[in-house]
XYZ file of C-alpha atoms in Angstrom:
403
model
C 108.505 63.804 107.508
C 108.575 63.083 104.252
C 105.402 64.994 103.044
C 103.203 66.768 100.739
C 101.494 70.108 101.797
C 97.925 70.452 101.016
C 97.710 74.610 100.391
C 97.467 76.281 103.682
C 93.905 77.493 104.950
C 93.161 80.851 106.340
C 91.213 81.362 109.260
C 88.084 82.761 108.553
C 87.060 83.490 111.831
C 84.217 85.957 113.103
C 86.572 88.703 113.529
C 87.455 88.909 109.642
C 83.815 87.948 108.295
C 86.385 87.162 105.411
C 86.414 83.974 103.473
C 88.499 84.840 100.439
C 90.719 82.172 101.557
C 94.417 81.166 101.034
C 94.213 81.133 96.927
C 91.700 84.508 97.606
C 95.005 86.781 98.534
C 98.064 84.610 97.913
C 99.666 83.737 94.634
C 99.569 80.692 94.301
C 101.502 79.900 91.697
C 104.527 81.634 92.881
C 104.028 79.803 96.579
C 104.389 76.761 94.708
C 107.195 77.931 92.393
C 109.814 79.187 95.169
C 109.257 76.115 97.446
C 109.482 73.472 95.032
C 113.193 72.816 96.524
C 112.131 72.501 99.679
C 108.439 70.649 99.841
C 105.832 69.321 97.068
C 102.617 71.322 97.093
C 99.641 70.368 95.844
C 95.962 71.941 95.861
C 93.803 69.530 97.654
C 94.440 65.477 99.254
C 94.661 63.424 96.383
C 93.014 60.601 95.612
C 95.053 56.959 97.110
C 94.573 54.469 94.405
C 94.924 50.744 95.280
C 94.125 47.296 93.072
C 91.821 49.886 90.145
C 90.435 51.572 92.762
C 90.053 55.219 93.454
C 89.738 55.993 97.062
C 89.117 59.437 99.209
C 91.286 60.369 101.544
C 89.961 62.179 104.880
C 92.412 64.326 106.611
C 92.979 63.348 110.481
C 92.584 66.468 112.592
C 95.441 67.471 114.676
C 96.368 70.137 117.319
C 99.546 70.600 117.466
C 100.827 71.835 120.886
C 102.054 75.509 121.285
C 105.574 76.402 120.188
C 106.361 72.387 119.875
C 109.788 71.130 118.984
C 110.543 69.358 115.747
C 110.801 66.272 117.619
C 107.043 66.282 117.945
C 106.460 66.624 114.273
C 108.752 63.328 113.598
C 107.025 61.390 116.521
C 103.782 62.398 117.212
C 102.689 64.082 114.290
C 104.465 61.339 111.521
C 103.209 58.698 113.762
C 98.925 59.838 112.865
C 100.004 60.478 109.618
C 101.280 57.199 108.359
C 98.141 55.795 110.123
C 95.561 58.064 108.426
C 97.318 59.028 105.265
C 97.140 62.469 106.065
C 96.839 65.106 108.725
C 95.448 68.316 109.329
C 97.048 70.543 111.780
C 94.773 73.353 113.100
C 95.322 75.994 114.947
C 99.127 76.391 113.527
C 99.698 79.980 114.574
C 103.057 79.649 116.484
C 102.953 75.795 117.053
C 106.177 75.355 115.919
C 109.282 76.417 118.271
C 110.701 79.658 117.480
C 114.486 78.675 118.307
C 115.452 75.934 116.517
C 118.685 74.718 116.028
C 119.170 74.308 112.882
C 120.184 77.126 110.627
C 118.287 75.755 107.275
C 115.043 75.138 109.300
C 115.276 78.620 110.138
C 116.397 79.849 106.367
C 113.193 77.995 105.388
C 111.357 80.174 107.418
C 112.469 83.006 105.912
C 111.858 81.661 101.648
C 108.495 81.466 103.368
C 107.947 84.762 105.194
C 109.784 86.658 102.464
C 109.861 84.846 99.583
C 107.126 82.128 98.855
C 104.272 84.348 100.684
C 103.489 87.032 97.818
C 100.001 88.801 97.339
C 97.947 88.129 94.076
C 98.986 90.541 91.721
C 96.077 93.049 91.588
C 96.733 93.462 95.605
C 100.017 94.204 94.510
C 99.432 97.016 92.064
C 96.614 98.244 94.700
C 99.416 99.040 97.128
C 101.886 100.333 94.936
C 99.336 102.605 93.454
C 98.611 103.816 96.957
C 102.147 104.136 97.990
C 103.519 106.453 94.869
C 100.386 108.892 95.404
C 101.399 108.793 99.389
C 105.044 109.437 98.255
C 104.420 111.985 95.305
C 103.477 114.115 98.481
C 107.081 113.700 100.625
C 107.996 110.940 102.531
C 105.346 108.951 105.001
C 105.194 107.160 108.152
C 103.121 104.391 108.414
C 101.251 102.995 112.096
C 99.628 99.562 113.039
C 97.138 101.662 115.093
C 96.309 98.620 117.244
C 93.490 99.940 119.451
C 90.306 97.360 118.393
C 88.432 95.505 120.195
C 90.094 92.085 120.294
C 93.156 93.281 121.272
C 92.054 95.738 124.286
C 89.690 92.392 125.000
C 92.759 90.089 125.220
C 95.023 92.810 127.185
C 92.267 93.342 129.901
C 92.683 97.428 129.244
C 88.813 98.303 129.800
C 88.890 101.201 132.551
C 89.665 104.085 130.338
C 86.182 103.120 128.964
C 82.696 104.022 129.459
C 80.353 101.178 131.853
C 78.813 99.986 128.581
C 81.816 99.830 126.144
C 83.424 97.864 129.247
C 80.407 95.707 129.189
C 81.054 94.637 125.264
C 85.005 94.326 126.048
C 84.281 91.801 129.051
C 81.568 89.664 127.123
C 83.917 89.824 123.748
C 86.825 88.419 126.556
C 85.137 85.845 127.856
C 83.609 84.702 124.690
C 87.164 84.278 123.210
C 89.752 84.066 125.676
C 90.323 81.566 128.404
C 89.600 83.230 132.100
C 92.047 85.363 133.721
C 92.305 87.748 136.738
C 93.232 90.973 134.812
C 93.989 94.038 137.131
C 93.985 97.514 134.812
C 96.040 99.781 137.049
C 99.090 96.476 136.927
C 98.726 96.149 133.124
C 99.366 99.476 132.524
C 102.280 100.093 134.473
C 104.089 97.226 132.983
C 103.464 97.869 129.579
C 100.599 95.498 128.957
C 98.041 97.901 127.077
C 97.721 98.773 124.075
C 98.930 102.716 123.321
C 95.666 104.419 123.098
C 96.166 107.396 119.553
C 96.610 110.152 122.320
C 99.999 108.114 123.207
C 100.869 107.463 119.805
C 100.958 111.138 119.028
C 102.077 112.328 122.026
C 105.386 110.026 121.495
C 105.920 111.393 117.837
C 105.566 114.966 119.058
C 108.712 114.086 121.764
C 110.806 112.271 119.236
C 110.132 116.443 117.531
C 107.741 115.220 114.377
C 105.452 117.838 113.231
C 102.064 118.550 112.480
C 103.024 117.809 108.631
C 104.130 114.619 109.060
C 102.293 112.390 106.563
C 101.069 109.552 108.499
C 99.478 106.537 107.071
C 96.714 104.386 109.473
C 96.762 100.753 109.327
C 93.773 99.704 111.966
C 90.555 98.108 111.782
C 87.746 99.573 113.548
C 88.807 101.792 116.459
C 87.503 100.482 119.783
C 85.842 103.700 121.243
C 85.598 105.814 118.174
C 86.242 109.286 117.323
C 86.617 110.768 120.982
C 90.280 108.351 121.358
C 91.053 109.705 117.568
C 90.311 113.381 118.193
C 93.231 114.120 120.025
C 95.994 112.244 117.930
C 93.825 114.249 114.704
C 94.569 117.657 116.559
C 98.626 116.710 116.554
C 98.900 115.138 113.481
C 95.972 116.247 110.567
C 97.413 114.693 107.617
C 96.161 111.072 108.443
C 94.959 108.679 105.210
C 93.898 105.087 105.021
C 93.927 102.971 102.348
C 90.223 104.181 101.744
C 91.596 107.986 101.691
C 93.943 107.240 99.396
C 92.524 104.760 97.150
C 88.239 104.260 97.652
C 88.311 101.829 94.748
C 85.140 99.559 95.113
C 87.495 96.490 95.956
C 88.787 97.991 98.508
C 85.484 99.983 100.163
C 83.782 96.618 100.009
C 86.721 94.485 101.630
C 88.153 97.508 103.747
C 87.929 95.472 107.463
C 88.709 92.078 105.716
C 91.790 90.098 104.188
C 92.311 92.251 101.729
C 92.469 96.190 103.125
C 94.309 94.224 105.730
C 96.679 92.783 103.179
C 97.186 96.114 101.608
C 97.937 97.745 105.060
C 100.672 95.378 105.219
C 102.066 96.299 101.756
C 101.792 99.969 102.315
C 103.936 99.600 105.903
C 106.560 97.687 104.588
C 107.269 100.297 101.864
C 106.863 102.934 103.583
C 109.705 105.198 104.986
C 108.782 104.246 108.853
C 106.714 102.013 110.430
C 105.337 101.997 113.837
C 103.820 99.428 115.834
C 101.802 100.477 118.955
C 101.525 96.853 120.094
C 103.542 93.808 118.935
C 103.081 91.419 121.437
C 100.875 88.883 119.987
C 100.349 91.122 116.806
C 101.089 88.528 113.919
C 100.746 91.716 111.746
C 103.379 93.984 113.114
C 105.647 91.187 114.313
C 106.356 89.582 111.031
C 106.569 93.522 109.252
C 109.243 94.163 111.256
C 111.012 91.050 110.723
C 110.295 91.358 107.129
C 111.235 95.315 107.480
C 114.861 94.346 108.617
C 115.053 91.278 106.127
C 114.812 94.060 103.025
C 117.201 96.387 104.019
C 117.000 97.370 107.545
C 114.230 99.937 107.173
C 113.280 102.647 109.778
C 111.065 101.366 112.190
C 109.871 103.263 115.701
C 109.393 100.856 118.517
C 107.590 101.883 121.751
C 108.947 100.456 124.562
C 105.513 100.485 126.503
C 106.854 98.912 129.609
C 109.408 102.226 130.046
C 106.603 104.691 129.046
C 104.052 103.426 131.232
C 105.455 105.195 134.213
C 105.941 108.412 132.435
C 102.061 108.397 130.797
C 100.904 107.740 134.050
C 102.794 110.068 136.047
C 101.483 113.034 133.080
C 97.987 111.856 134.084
C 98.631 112.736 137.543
C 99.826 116.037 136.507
C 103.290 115.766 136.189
C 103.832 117.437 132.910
C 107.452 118.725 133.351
C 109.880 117.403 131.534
C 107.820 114.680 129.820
C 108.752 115.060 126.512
C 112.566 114.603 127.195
C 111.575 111.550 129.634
C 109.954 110.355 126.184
C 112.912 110.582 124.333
C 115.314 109.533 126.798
C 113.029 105.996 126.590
C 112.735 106.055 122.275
C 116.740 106.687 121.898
C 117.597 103.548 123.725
C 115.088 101.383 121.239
C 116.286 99.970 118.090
C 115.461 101.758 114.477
C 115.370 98.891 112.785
C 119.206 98.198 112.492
C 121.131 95.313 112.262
C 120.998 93.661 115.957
C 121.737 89.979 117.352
C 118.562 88.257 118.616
C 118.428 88.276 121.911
C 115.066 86.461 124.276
C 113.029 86.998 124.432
C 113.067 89.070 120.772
C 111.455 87.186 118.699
C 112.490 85.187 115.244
C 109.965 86.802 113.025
C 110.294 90.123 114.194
C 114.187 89.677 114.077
C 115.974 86.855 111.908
C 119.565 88.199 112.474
C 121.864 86.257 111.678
C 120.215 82.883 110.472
C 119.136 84.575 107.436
C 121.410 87.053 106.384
C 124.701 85.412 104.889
C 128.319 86.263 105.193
C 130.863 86.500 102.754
C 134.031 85.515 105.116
C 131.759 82.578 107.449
C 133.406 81.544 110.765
C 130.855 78.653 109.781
C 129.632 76.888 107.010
C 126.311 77.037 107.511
C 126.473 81.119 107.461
C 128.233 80.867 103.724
C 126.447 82.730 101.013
C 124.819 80.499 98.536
C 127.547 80.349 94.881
C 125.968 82.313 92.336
C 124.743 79.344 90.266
C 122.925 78.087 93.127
C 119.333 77.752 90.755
C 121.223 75.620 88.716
C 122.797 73.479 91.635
C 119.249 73.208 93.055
C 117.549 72.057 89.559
C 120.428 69.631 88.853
C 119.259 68.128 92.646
C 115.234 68.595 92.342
C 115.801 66.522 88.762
C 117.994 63.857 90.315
C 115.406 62.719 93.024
C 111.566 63.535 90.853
C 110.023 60.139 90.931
C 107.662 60.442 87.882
C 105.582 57.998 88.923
C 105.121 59.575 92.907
C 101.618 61.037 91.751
C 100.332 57.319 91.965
C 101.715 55.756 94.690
C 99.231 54.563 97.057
C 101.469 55.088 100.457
C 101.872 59.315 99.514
C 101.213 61.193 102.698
C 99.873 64.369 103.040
C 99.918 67.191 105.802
C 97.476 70.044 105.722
C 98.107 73.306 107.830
C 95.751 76.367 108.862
C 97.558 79.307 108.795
């Protein structure tokens, strides 16, 4: 396309009640830095100047459709922009198709994800700190307790709920989500619902973890409260949060918003496991456990909720024998966060294996490990093709993206 990205814009929707905003959390600087190979980025539209004049350019709103191939970006997408200057491209949470085949589209992906994207730095030295005093303790396990009210909304999971919570779960579902015939007893049994903390705990206690374990929360506000927590408390005691841990004033006045949120993710990649309890549309845990296996294959415990969901329900009925070695029958089949070929419908940013992990002795090309002067190589390029004079050109085009 040929373009200049305007910095990205965050969603400040009602659930975060958050506008700190791209430049609030990100550094910027460094987003700029380790993309300049790949795409100019500038802070806002410029100005298009034409015969002395100075003229404002308005963005063209866009929605791009869901998971849409490249060829819609170089059609479509190209087509509005040369006609309007510049686009902006909202919603552009998975709008882009996840299997593309191209090997450096997909790299790209990754500089992104796991390069480019770094938090400012005093996020950064807010996790660490939280991390060492977590660690100077033993190891810890981290969990993306996902049990809030916007995900049970979305999976249609009201019944284990009392007539009024089910009353704010159907209003919050219908206010935000298109209509759908949800059936609770079918969601369940194939893996559809959210694992409520009783299941969480109940699958750590199989897979033989203790009551000492050091376990780390990463949730937002609980749906339900302290009668779903009680029982995963009784197993496991020695639960923190980055309040807990660290109830520095940034933190107790951001705790729900971009920022706790951005330290939960710090926290849970370093730590020593990580668990999701539901990654199915979970941008969160999806793109930790791609980033997880990126760094170094870390430990990560992955519920297979559609294999459980027979064995919860048959416990519920009574059944109680042998349920813990049913458990673990199910968890020992699961990946740990090893090195594993993407199959579908795994997804890329959970799993990135092999586009972007390079091999010294390629059956391909494309899978050759960059030469160790590749900076230089890139500079030497980047130099050849600046146009010190593109800042003024009247015909620059500019795409803008909410993340």
């Amino acid at each position: 396309m040929n373009a200049t990205l305007v910095l990205p814009e965050l969603d400040a929707n009602s659930f975060w009640h958050d506008d700190s905003g791209f430049q609030g959390i990100y550094d910027v600087e460094h987003f700029i830095e380790t993309l300049k190979y790949d795409v100019k980025i500038v802070g806002k539209i410029p100005d298009a100047h034409k015969n002395g004049k100075t003229k404002k350019i308005k963005a063209f709103q866009i929605r791009p459709p869901r998971d849409a191939p490249i060829e819609w970006y170089l059609t479509t997408a190209l087509k509005a922009m040369k006609e309007h200057s510049a686009i902006y491209l909202t919603p552009f949470s998975h709008r882009l198709a996840e299997e593309i085949d191209n090997p450096e589209y997909q790299r790209l992906r990754c500089r992104v994800n796991y390069h480019a994207l770094r938090f400012k730095p005093h996020i950064m030295k807010l996790s660490e700190s939280i991390v060492d005093k977590l660690r100077s303790q033993g190891h810890f396990m981290s969990i993306h307790l996902r049990f809030e009210m916007d995900m049970l909304a979305f999976a249609g999971c009201f019944d284990i709920f009392n007539p009024e919570e089910q009353k704010i779960l159907r209003k919050y579902r219908k206010e935000n989500f298109a209509e759908k015939r949800l059936i609770y007893n079918e969601r369940r049994a194939i893996g559809k619902c959210p694992l409520t903390p009783e299941e969480v705990g109940l699958i750590l206690r199989a897979m033989r973890f203790d009551n000492s374990t050091r376990i780390y929360l990463a949730a937002g506000e609980l749906f339900g409260g302290e009668r779903f927590m009680k029982p995963f408390r009784t197993l496991f005691p020695r639960l923190d949060n980055h309040s807990s841990v660290d109830p520095s004033e940034e933190l107790s006045a951001n705790s729900q918003g971009l920022i706790g949120s951005a330290v939960d993710y710090m926290v849970c990649l370093l730590s020593d496991i990580f668990m999701p309890t539901y990654d199915g549309p979970s941008n969160f845990a999806n793109n930790l456990l791609g980033h997880r296996l990126y760094y170094g294959f870390r430990t990560t415990i992955r519920p297979d909720r559609k294999a459980l969901a027979p064995i919860f329900i048959a416990r519920e009925k009574g059944k109680i024998a042998g349920f813990e070695e049913a458990v673990r029958r199910v968890m020992l089949k699961t990946n740990f966060g090893g090195p594993h070929r993407r199959v579908s419908p795994e997804s890329f940013y959970t799993n990135s294996w092999p586009e972007c992990f390079c091999q010294m002795n390629p059956k391909k090309s494309s899978d050759k490990c960059p030469p160790d002067n590749v900076i230089e190589i890139l500079d030497s390029r980047l130099e050849s093709v600046r146009d010190p004079d593109s800042t003024s050109q009247t015909n620059s085009t500019v795409t803008g993206l909410e993340r």
